[in-house]
Coordinates of N, CA, C and O in Angstrom, one line a residue:
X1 N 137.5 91.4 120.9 CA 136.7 90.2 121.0 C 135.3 90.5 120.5 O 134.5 91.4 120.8
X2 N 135.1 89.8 119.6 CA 133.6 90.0 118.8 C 132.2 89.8 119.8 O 132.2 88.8 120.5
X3 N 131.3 90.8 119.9 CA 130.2 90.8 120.6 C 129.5 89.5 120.6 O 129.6 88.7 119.7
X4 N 128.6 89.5 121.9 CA 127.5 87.7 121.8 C 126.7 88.6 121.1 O 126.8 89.7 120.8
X5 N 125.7 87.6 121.0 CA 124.9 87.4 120.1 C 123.3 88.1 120.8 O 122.5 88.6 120.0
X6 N 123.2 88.0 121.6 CA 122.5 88.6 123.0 C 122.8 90.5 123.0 O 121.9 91.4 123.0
X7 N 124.5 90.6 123.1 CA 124.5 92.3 122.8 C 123.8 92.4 121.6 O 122.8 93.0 121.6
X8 N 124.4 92.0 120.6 CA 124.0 92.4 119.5 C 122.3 92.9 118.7 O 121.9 93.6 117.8
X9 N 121.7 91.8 119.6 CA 120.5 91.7 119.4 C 120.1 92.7 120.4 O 118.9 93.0 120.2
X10 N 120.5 93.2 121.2 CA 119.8 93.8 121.7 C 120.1 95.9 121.6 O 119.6 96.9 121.9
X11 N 121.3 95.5 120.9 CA 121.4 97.2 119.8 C 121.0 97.3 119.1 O 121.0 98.5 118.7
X12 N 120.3 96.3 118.1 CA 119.7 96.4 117.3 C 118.4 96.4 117.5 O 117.8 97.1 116.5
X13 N 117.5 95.9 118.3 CA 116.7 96.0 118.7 C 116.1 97.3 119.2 O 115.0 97.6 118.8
X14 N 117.2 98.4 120.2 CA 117.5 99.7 120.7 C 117.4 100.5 119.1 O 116.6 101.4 119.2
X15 N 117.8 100.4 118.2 CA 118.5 100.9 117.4 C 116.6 101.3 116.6 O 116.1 102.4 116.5
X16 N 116.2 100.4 116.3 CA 115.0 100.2 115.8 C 113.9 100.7 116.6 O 113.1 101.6 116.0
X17 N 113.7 100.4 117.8 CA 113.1 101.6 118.4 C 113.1 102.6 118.7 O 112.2 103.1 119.3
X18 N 114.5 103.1 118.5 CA 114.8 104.9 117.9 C 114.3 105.3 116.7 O 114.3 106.5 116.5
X19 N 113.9 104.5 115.8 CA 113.7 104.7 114.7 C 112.3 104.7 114.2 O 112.0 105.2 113.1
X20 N 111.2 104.1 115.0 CA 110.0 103.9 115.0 C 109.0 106.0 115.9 O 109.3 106.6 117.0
X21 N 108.0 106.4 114.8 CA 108.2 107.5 115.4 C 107.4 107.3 116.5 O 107.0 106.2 116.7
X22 N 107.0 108.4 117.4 CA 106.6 108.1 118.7 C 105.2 107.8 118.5 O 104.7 106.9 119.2
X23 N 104.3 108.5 117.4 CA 102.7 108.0 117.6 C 102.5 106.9 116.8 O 101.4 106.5 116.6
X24 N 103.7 106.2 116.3 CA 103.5 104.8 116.0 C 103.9 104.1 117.0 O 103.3 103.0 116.8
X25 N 104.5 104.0 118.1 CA 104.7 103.1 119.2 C 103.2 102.1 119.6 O 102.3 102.7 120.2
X26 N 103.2 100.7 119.4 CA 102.6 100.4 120.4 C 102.4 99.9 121.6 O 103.3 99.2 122.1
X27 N 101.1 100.1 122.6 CA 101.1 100.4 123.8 C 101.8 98.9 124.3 O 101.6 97.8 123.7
X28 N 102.4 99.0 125.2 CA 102.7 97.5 125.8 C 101.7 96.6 125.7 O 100.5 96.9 126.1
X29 N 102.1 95.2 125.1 CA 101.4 94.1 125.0 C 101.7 93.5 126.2 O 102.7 93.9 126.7
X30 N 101.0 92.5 127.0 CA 101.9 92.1 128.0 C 102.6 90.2 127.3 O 102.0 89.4 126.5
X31 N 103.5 90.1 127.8 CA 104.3 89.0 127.5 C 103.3 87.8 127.5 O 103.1 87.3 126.4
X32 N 102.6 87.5 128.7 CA 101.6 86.3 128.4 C 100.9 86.2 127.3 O 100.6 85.1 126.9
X33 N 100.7 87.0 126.8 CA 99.9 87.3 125.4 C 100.8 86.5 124.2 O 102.0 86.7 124.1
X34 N 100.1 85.5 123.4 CA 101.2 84.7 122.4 C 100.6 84.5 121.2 O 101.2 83.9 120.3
X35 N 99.2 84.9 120.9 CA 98.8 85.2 119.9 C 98.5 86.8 119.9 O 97.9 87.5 120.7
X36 N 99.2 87.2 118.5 CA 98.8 89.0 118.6 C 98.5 89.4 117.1 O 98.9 90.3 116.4
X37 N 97.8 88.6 116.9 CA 97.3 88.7 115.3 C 95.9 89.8 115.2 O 95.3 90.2 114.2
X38 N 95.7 90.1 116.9 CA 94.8 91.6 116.7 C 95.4 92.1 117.2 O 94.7 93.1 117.4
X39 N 96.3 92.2 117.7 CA 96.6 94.1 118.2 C 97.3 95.2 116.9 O 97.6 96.3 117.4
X40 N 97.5 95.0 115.6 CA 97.4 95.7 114.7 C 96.0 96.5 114.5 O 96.1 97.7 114.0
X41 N 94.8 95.9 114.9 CA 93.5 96.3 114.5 C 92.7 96.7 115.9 O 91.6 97.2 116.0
X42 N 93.6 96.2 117.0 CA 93.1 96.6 118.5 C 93.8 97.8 118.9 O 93.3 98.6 119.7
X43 N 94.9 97.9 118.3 CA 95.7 99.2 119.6 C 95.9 100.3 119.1 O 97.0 100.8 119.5
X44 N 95.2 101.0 118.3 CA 94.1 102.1 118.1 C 95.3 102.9 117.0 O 94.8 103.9 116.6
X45 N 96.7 102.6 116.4 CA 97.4 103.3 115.7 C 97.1 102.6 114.3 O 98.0 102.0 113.7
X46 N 95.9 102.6 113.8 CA 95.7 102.6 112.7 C 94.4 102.8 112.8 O 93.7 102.5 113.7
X47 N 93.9 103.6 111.4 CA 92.5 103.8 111.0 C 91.6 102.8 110.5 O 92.0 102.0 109.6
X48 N 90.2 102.9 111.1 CA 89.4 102.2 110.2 C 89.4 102.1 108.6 O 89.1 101.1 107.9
X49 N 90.0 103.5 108.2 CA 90.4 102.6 106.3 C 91.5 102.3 106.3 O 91.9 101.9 105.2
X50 N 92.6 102.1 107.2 CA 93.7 101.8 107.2 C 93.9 100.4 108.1 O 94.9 99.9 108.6
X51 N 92.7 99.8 108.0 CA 93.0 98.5 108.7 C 91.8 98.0 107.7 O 91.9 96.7 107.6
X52 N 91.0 98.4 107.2 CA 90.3 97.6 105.9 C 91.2 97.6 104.6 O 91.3 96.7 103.7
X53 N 92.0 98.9 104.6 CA 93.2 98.1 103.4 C 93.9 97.2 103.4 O 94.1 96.5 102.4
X54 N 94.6 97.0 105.0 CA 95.5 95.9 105.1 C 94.8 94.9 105.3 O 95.3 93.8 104.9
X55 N 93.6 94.7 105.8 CA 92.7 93.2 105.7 C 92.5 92.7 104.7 O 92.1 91.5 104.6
X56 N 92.6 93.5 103.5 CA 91.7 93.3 102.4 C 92.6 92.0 101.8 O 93.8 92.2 101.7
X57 N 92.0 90.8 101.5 CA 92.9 90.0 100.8 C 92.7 89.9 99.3 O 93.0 88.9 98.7
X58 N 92.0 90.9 98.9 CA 91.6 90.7 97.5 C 92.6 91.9 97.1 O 92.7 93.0 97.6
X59 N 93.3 91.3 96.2 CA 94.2 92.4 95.6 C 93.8 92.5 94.2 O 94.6 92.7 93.3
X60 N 92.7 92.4 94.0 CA 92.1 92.6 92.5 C 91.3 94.2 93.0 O 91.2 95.3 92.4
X61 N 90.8 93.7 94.4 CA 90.2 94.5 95.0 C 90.7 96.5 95.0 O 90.3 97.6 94.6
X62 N 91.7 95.9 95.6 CA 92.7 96.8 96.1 C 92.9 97.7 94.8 O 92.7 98.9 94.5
X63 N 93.5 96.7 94.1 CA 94.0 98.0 92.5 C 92.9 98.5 91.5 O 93.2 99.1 90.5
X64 N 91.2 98.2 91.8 CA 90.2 98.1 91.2 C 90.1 99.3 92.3 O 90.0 100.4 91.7
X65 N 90.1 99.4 93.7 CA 90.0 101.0 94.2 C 90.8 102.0 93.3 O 90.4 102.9 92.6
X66 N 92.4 101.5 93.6 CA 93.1 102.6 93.1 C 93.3 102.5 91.7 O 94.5 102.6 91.7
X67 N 93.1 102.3 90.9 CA 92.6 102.5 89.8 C 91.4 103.6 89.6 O 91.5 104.3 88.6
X68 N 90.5 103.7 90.3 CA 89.6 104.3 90.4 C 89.1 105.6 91.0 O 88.1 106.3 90.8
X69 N 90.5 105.9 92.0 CA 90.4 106.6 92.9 C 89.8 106.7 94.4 O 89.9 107.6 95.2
X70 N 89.5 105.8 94.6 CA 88.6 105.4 95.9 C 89.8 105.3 97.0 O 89.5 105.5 98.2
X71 N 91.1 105.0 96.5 CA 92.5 104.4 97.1 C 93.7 105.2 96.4 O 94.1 105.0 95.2
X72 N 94.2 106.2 97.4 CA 96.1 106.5 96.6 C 97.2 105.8 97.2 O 97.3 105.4 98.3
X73 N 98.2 105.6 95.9 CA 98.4 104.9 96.6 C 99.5 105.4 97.5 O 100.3 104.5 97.5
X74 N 99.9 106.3 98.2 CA 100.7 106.7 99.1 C 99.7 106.5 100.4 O 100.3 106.3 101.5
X75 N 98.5 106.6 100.4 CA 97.4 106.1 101.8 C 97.5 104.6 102.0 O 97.6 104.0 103.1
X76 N 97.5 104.0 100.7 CA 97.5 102.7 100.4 C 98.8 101.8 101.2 O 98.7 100.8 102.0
X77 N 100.4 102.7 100.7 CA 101.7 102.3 100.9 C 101.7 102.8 102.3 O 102.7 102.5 103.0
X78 N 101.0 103.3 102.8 CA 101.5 103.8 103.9 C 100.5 103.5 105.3 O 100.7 103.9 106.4
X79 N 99.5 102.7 104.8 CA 98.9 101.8 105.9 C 99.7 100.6 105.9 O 100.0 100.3 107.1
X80 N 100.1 99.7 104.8 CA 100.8 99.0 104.9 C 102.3 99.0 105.5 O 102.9 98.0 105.9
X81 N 102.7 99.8 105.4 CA 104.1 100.1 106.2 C 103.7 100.8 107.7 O 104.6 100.7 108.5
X82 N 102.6 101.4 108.1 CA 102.3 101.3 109.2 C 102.2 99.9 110.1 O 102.7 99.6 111.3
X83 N 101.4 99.2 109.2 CA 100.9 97.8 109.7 C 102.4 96.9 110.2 O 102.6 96.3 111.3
X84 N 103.2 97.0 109.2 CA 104.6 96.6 109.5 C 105.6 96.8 110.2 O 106.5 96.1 110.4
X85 N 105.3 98.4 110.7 CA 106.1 98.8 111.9 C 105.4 98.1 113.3 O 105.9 97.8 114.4
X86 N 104.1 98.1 112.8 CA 103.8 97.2 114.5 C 103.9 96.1 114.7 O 103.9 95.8 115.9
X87 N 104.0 95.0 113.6 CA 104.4 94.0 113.6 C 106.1 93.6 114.1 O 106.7 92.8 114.7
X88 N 106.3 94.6 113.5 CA 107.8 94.6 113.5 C 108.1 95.0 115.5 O 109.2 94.5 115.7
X89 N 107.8 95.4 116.3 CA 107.0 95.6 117.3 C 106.6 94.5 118.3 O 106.5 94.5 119.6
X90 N 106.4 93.7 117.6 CA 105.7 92.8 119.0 C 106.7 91.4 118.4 O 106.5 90.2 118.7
X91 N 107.8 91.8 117.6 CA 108.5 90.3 117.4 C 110.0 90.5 117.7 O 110.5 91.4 117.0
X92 N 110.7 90.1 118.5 CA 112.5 90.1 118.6 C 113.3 89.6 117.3 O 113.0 88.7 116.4
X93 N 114.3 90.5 117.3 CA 114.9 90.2 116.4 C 115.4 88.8 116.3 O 115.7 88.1 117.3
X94 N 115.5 88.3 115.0 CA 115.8 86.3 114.8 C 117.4 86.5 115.2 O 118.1 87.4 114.6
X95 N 118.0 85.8 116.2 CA 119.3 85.7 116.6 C 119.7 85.1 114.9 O 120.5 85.8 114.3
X96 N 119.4 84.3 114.3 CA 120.2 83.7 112.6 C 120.6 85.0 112.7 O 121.8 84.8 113.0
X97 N 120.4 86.6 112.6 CA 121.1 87.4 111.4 C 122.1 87.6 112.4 O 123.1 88.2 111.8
X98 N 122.3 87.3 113.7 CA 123.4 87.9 114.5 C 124.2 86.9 114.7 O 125.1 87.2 115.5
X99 N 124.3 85.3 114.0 CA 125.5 84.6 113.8 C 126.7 84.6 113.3 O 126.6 84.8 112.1
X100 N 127.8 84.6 113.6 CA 129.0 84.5 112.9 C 128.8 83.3 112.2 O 128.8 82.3 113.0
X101 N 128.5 83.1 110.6 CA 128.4 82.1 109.8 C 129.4 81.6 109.8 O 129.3 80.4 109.5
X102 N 130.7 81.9 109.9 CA 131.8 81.0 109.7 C 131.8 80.1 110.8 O 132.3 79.1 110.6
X103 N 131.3 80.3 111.9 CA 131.3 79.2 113.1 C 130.2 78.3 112.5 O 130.5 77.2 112.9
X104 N 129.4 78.3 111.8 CA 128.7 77.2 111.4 C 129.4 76.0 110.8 O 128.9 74.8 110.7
X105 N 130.7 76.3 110.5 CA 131.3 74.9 109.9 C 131.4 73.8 111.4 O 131.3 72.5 111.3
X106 N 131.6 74.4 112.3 CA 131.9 73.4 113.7 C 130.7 73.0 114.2 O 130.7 72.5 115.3
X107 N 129.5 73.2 113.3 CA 128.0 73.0 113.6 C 127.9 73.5 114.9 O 127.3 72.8 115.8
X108 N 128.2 74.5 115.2 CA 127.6 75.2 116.7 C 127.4 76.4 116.5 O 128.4 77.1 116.7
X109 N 126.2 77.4 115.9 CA 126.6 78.5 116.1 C 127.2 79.8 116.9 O 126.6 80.1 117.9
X110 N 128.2 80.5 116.7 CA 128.4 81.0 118.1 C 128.5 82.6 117.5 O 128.5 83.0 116.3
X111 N 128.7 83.4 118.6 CA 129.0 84.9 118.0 C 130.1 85.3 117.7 O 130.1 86.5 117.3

């Protein structure tokens, strides 16, 4: 019998935070909290140049550092995938990837 959709999401979920290393973890948000568009730049696992790279929305900017040297880009790639593991972090996985698509034909999704 094929798993709900609920297990599934929730080994995957386990699965991913086995995978995240431990001094990237961040600290519990608490649930009432529904805007978290600062705790990338509040909950202390990223650096001051590592949170002015990812703010930066000039990307003329950006490659005018590294171009220059001011920015490598393995510091560069790797604040950014920092940024993304925390994001990745404060959101549940979307049940869509855990549908059985062929049940979509009876317009109900199911698992």
């Amino acid at each position: 019998m094929p798993e709900d959709w609920q297990t599934r999401a929730a080994a995957r979920k386990a699965q991913q935070e086995k995978e995240i290393p431990d001094e990237w973890r961040v600290p519990a948000v608490p649930l009432t909290k529904l805007n978290v568009l600062d705790v990338p730049s509040a909950c202390g696992l990223l650096s001051e140049k590592e949170i002015q790279i990812t703010e930066t929305d000039d990307v003329e900017l950006l490659l005018r550092k590294l171009a220059g040297g001011e920015l490598t880009s393995v510091e560069t790639t790797l604040a950014f995938y920092k940024r993304a593991i925390i994001a990745q972090q404060l959101v549940e996985p979307s049940p869509i990837y855990l549908w059985n698509f062929d049940s979509l034909k009876t317009g109900r999704p199911t698992a």
